[in-house]
Coordinates of C-alpha atoms in Angstrom, one line a residue:
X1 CA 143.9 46.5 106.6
X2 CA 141.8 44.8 109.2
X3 CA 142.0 44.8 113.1
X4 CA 143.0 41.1 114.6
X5 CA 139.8 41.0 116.6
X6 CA 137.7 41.8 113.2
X7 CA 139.4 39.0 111.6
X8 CA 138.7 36.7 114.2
X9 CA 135.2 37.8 114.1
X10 CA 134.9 36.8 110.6
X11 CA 136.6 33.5 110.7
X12 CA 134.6 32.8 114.3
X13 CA 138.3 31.9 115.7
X14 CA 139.1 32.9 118.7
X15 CA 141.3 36.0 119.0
X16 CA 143.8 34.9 121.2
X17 CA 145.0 32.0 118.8
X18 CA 145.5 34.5 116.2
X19 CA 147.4 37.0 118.6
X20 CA 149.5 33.7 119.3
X21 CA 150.1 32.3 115.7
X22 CA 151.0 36.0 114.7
X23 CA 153.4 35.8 117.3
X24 CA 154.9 32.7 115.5
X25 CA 155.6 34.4 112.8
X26 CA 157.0 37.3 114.8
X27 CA 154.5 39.6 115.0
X28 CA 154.1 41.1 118.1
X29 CA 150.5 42.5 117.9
X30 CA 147.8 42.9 119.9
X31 CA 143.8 42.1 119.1
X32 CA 143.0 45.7 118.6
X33 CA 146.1 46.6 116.1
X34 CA 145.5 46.5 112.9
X35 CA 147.2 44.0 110.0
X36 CA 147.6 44.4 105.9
X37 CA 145.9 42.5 103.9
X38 CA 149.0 39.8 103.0
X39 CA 149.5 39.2 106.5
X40 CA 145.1 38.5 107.1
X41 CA 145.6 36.3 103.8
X42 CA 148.6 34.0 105.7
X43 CA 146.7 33.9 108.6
X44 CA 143.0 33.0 107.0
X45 CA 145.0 30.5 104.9
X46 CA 146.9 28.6 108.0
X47 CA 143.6 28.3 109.9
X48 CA 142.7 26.4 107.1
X49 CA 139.6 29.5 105.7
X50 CA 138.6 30.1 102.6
X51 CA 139.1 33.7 101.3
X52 CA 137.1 36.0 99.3
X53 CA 138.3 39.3 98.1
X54 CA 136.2 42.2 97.8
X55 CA 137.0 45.7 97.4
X56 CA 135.7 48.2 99.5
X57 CA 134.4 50.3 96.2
X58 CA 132.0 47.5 95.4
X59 CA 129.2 48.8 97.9
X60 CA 129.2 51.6 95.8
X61 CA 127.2 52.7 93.3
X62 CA 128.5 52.8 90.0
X63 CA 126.5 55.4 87.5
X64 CA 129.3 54.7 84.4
X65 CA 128.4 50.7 84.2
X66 CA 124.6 51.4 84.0
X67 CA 124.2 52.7 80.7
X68 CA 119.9 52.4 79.3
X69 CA 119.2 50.5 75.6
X70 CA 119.2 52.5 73.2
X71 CA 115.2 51.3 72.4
X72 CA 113.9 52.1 76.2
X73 CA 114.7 56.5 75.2
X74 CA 112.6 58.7 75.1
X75 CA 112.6 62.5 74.4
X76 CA 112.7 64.3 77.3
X77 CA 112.2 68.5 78.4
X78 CA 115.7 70.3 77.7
X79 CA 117.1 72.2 80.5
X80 CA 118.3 75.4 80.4
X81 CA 120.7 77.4 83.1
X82 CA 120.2 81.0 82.9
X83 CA 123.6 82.9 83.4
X84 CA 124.6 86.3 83.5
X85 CA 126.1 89.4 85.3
X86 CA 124.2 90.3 88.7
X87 CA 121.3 92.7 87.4
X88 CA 120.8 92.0 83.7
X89 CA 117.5 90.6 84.3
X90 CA 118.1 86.5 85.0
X91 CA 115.5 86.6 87.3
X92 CA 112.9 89.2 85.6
X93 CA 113.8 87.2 82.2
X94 CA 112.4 84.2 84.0
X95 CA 109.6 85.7 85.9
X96 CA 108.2 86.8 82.2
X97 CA 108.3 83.3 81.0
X98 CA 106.6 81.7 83.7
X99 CA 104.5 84.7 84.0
X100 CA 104.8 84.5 87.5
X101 CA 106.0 86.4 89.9
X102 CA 110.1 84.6 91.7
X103 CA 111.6 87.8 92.1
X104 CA 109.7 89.3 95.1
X105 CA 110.6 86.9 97.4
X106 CA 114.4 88.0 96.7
X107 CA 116.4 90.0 99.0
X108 CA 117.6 93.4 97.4
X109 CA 117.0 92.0 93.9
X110 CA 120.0 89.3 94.3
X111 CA 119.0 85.7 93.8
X112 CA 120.3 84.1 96.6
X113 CA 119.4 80.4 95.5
X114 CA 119.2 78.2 92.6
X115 CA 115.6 78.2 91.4
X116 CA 114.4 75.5 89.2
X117 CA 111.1 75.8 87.5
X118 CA 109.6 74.2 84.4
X119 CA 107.9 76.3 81.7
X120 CA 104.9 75.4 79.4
X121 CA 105.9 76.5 75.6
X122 CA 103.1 78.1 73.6
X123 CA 103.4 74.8 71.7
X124 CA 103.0 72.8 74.8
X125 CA 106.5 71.2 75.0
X126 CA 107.7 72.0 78.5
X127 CA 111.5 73.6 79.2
X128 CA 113.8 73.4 82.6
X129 CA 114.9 76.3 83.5
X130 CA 118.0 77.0 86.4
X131 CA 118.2 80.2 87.5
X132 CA 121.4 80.6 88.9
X133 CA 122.9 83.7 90.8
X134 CA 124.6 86.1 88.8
X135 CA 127.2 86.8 92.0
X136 CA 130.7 86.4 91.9
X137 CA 131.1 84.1 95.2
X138 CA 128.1 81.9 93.5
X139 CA 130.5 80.9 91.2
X140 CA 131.4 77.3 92.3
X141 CA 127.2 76.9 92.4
X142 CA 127.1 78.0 88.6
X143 CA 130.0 75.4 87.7
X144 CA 127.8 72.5 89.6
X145 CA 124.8 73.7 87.9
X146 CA 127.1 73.6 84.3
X147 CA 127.2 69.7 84.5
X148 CA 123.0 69.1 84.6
X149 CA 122.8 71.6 82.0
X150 CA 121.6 70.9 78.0
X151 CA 121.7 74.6 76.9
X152 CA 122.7 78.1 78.5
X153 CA 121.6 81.2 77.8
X154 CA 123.7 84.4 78.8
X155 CA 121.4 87.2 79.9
X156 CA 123.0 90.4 78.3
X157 CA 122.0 94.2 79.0
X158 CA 121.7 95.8 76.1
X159 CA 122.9 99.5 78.1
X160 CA 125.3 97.4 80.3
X161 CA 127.2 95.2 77.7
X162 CA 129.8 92.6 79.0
X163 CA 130.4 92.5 82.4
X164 CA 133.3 90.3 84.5
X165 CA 130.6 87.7 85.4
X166 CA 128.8 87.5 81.7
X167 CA 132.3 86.9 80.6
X168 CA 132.9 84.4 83.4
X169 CA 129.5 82.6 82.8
X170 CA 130.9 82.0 79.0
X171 CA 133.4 80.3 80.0
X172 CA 131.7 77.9 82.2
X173 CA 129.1 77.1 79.4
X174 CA 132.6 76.5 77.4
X175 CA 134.4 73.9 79.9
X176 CA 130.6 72.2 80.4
X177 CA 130.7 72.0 76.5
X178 CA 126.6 73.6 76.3
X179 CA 125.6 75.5 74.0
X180 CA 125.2 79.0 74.3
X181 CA 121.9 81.1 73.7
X182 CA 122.6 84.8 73.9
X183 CA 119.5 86.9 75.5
X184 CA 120.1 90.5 75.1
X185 CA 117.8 91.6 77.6
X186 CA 116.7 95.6 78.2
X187 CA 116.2 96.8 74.3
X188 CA 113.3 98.8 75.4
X189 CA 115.9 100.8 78.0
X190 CA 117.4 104.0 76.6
X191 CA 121.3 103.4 75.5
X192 CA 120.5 100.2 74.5
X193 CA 122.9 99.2 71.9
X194 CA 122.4 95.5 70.8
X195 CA 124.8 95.3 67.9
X196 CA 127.8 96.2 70.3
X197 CA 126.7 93.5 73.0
X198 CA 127.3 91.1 69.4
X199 CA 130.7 92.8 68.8
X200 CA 132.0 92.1 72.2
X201 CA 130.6 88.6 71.8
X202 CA 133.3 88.5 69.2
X203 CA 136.6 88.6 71.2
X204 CA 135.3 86.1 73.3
X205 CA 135.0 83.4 70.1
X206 CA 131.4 83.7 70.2
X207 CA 129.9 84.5 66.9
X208 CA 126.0 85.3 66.2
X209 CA 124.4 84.2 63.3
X210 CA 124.0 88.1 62.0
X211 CA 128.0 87.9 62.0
X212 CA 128.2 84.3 59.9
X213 CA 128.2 82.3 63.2
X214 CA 126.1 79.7 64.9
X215 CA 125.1 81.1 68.3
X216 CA 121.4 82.4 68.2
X217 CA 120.5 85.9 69.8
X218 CA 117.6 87.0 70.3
X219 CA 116.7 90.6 71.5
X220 CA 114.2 90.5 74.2
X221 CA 112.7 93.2 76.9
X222 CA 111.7 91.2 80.5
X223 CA 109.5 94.5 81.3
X224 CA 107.9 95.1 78.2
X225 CA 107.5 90.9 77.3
X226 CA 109.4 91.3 74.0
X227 CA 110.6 88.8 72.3
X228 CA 109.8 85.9 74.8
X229 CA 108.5 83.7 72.1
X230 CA 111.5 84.0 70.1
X231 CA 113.8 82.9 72.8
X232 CA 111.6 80.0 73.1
X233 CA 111.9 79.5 69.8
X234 CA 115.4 79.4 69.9
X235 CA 115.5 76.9 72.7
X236 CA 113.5 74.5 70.8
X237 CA 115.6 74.5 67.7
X238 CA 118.6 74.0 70.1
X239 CA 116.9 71.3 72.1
X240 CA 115.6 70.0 68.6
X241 CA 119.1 69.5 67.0
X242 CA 120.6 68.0 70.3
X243 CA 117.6 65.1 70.5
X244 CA 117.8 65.2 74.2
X245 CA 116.4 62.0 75.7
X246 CA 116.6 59.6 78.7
X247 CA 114.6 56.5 80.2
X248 CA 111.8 57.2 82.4
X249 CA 111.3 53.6 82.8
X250 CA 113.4 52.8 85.8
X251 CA 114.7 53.4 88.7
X252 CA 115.1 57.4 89.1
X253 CA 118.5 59.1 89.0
X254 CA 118.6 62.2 89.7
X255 CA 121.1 65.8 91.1
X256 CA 120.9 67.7 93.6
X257 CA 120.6 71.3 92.5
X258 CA 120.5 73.2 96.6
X259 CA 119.3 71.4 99.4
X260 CA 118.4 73.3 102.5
X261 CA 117.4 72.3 106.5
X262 CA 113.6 73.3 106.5
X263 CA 112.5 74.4 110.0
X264 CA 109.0 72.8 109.7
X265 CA 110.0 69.8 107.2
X266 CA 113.9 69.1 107.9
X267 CA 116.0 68.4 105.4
X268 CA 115.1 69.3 101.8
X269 CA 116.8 68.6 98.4
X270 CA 115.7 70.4 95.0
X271 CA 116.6 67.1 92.6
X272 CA 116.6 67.6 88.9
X273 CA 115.8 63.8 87.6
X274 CA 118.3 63.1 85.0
X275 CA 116.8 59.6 84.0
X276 CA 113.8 57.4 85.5
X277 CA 110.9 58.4 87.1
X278 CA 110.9 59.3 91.1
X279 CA 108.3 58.1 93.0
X280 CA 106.4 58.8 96.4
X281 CA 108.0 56.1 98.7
X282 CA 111.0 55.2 97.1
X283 CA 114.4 54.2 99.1
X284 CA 117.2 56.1 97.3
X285 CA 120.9 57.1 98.3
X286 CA 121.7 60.5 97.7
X287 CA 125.8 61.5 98.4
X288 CA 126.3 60.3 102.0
X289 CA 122.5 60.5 102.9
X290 CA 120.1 58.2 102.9
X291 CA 116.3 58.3 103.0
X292 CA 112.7 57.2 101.9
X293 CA 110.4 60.1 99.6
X294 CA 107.4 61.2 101.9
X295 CA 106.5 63.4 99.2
X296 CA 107.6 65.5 96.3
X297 CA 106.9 69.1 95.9
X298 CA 106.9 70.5 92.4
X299 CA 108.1 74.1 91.4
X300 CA 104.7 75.4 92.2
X301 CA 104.8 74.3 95.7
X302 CA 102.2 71.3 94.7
X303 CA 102.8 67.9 96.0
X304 CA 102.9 65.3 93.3
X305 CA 103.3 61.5 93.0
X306 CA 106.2 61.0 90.9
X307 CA 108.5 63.2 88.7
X308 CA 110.0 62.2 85.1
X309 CA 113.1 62.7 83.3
X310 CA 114.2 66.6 83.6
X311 CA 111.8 67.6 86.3
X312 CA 112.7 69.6 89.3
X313 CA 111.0 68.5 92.2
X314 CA 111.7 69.1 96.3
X315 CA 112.1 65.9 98.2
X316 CA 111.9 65.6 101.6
X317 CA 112.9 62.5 103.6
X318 CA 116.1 62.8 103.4
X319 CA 118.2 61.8 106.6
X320 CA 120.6 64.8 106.2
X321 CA 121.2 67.6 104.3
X322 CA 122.9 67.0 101.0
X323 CA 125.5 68.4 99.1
X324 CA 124.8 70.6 96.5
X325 CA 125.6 68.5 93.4
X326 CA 125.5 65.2 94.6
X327 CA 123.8 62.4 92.5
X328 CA 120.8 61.1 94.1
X329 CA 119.8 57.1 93.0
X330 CA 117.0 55.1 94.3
X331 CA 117.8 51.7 95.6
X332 CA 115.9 48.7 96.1
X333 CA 115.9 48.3 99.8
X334 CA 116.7 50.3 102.9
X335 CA 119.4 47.9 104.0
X336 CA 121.3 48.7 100.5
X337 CA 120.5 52.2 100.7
X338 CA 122.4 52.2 104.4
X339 CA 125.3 50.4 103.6
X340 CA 126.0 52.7 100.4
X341 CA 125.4 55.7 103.0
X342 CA 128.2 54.2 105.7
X343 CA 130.4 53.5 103.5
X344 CA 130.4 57.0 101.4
X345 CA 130.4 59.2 105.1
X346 CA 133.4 56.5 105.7
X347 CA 135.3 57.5 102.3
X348 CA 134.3 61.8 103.4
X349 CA 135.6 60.9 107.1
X350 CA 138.8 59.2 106.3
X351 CA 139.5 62.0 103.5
X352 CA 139.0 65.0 106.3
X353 CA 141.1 63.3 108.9
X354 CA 144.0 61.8 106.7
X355 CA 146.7 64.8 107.3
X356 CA 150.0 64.0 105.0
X357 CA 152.7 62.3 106.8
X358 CA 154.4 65.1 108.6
X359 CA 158.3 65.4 108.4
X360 CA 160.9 67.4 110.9
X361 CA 161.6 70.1 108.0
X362 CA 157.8 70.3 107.9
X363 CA 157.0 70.8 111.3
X364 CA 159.6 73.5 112.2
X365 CA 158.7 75.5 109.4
X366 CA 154.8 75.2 110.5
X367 CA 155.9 76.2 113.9
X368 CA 157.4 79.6 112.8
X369 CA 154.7 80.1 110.3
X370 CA 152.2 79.9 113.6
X371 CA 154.4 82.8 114.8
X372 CA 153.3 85.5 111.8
X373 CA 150.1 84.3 110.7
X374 CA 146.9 84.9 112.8
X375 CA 143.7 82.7 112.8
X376 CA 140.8 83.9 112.7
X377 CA 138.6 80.7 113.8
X378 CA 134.6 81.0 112.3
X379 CA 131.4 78.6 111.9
X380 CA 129.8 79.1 109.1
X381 CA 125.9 78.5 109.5
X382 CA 123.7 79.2 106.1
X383 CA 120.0 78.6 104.9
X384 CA 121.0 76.6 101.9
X385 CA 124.0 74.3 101.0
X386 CA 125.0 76.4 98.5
X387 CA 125.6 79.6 99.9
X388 CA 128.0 77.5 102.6
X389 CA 130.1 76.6 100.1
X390 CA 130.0 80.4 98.7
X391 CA 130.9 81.7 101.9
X392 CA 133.4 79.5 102.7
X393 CA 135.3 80.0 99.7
X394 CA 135.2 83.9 99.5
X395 CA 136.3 83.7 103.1
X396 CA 139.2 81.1 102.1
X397 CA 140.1 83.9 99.6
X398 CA 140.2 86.8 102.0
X399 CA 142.5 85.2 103.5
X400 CA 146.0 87.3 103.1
X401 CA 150.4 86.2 104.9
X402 CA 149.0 88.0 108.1
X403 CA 145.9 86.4 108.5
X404 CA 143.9 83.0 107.7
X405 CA 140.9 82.3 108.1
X406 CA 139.9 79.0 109.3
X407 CA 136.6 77.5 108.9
X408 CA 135.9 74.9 112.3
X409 CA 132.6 74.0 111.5
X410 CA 130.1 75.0 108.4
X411 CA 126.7 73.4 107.7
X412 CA 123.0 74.1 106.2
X413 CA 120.6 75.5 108.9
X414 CA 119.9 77.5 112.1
X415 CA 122.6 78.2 114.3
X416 CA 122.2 75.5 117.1
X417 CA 123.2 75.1 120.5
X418 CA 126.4 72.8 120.2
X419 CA 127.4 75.8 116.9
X420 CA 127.6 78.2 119.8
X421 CA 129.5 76.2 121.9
X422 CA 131.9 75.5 119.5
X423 CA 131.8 78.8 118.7
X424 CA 132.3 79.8 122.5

């Protein structure tokens, strides 16, 4: 559709001749209503324009048609989303590798965020690794994280066994279609019992090599460093048989892994580069945001100058905060970059306000449901994308006949002034 006036615009016609020759045909519209498209074409075509037809979808980026030559790959790091129940040592498994210390900046021992840090091999190859929080209401987090992800490994205690969310985390590496890497994690604890982690395994159609299978285990110990370079090991044969590559020799594309409203810095997106090579000054597109790099902050907290295929980096200049798991894609100019933006927040706006036609039967049966249930209005402020959508969907789940929860407002950041008068 297109308003009268916006048609006139285009066709620099004035729009009271149009308002009259619609009138002619017996339409009685004003400037400001809007017309379809076969009624715009009748019109265009008696004032003697030419037409041109263009989709609204074409200002958007297509990822499917850009596809690299075959010639222009090359390897690239594998990376690697470490899953498990809350507990079983994601965290301390991945502390040990990077023999660093991630965990002491966690509250209570829970990982609150998706981490992203690259490893050095003993070998020198590097490795991605996701850390991903073992929670239950992180859940939608872990199945975005699923898609960037070559290889998962499922942290198992050896005194603990399966759990809900080790079973849970199976099946996301399943739907993703990644390979799974089982880490038994804890040997050195007393009542560890290993072999009936690999029975449990069983029921749930994974098979261990020891068992005739082809998922690798390895026993390892996060506290005592055991076993560390077999895992490694393991993730390099994996990585090996998968020939994992991508072009770094073009314009970056990259996903959002968490993205977060820094106090000092604003707006800040962890991207994982999927193909090309981000650089310090680029103009990219990333879900309905749009922005220019001022700089790139690598898992150590260093600033670099440009990040490669399968390198998680912070990037800040980003005009708003991101969703977690949007694709981020440089552009050539900021004008492109803009219209891409528009026309994606128009696509999220017009999908938020469009409310299904509603019908009598409809509307008395809405007005005695308003009699039984109770709202419970909230805004929903976090520190990281994320966790918003976490919240919001354990919330939506609380919800029981006598009582719904309704979400007004929810968003990355501190709680603001206009948040507390919404809330008021």
């Amino acid at each position: 559709t297109i308003t009268v006036q916006e048609l006139a615009n285009r066709m620099a016609e004035k729009g009271a001749d149009l308002v009259k020759a619609l009138f002619k045909m017996g339409m009685m519209v004003t400037v400001n209503q809007t017309i379809d498209q076969d009624t715009a074409e009748l019109l265009v075509t008696e004032f003697g324009h030419e037409i041109k037809r263009v989709s609204e979808a074409d200002v958007d980026i297509r990822h499917d048609e850009d596809v690299d030559a075959a010639e222009a790959l090359k390897p690239r790091a594998p990376v690697v989303t470490i899953m498990g129940h809350v507990d079983h040592g994601k965290t301390s498994l991945l502390d040990a590798l990077r023999g660093a210390n991630v965990q002491a900046g966690e509250a209570g021992g829970i990982t609150q965020h998706i981490g992203a840090y690259q490893v050095k091999t003993p070998d020198g190859s590097l490795v991605t690794f996701l850390d991903t929080p073992g929670h239950e209401a992180f859940t939608e987090m872990r199945a975005r994280g699923a898609n960037v992800t070559d290889i998962a490994i499922l942290v198992v205690a050896a005194d603990d066994g399966l759990k809900p969310q080790s079973i849970e985390s199976i099946n996301h590496a399943k739907a993703a279609g990644v390979p799974i890497i089982v880490a038994i994690n804890k040997i050195d604890k007393e009542g560890a019992n290993p072999q009936r982690v690999r029975e449990r395994l069983l029921e749930h159609e994974l098979v261990v090599e020891e068992m005739g299978g082809d998922v690798q285990n390895v026993e390892v110990s996060a506290l005592k460093k055991i076993g560390l370079d077999k895992l490694l090991d393991a993730i390099a044969l994996q990585a090996e048989i998968m020939e994992l590559k991508a072009n770094p020799d073009r314009a970056a594309e990259g996903t959002v892994v968490e993205a977060k409203l820094d106090k000092g810095r604003g707006p800040v997106a962890t991207i994982l580069v999927r193909r090309g090579t981000l650089k310090v000054g680029d103009v990219f597109v990333c879900g309905a945001e749009s922005g220019r790099v001022r700089a790139l902050v690598d898992d150590q907290g260093k600033q670099v100058k440009a990040a490669g295929p399968s390198m998680p980096v912070e990037v800040l200049g980003l005009g708003g905060v991101p969703m977690a798991g949007d694709t981020l894609t440089v552009v050539e100019n900021e004008s492109r970059a803009r219209e891409v933006a528009a026309y994606r927040q128009e696509q999220a706006l017009k999908k938020r306000t469009a409310q299904a036609p509603v019908s009598l039967e409809g509307m008395f049966s809405a007005l005695a449901d308003k009699a039984k249930v109770i709202e419970y209005p909230v805004v929903i402020k976090a520190d990281v994308q994320g966790s918003v959508e976490a919240i919001v969907n354990a919330l939506n789940k609380l919800s029981t006949d006598e009582i719904r929860v309704r979400v007004l407002h929810s968003g990355a950041g501190a709680i603001t002034e206009s948040d507390v008068t919404l809330a008021a």
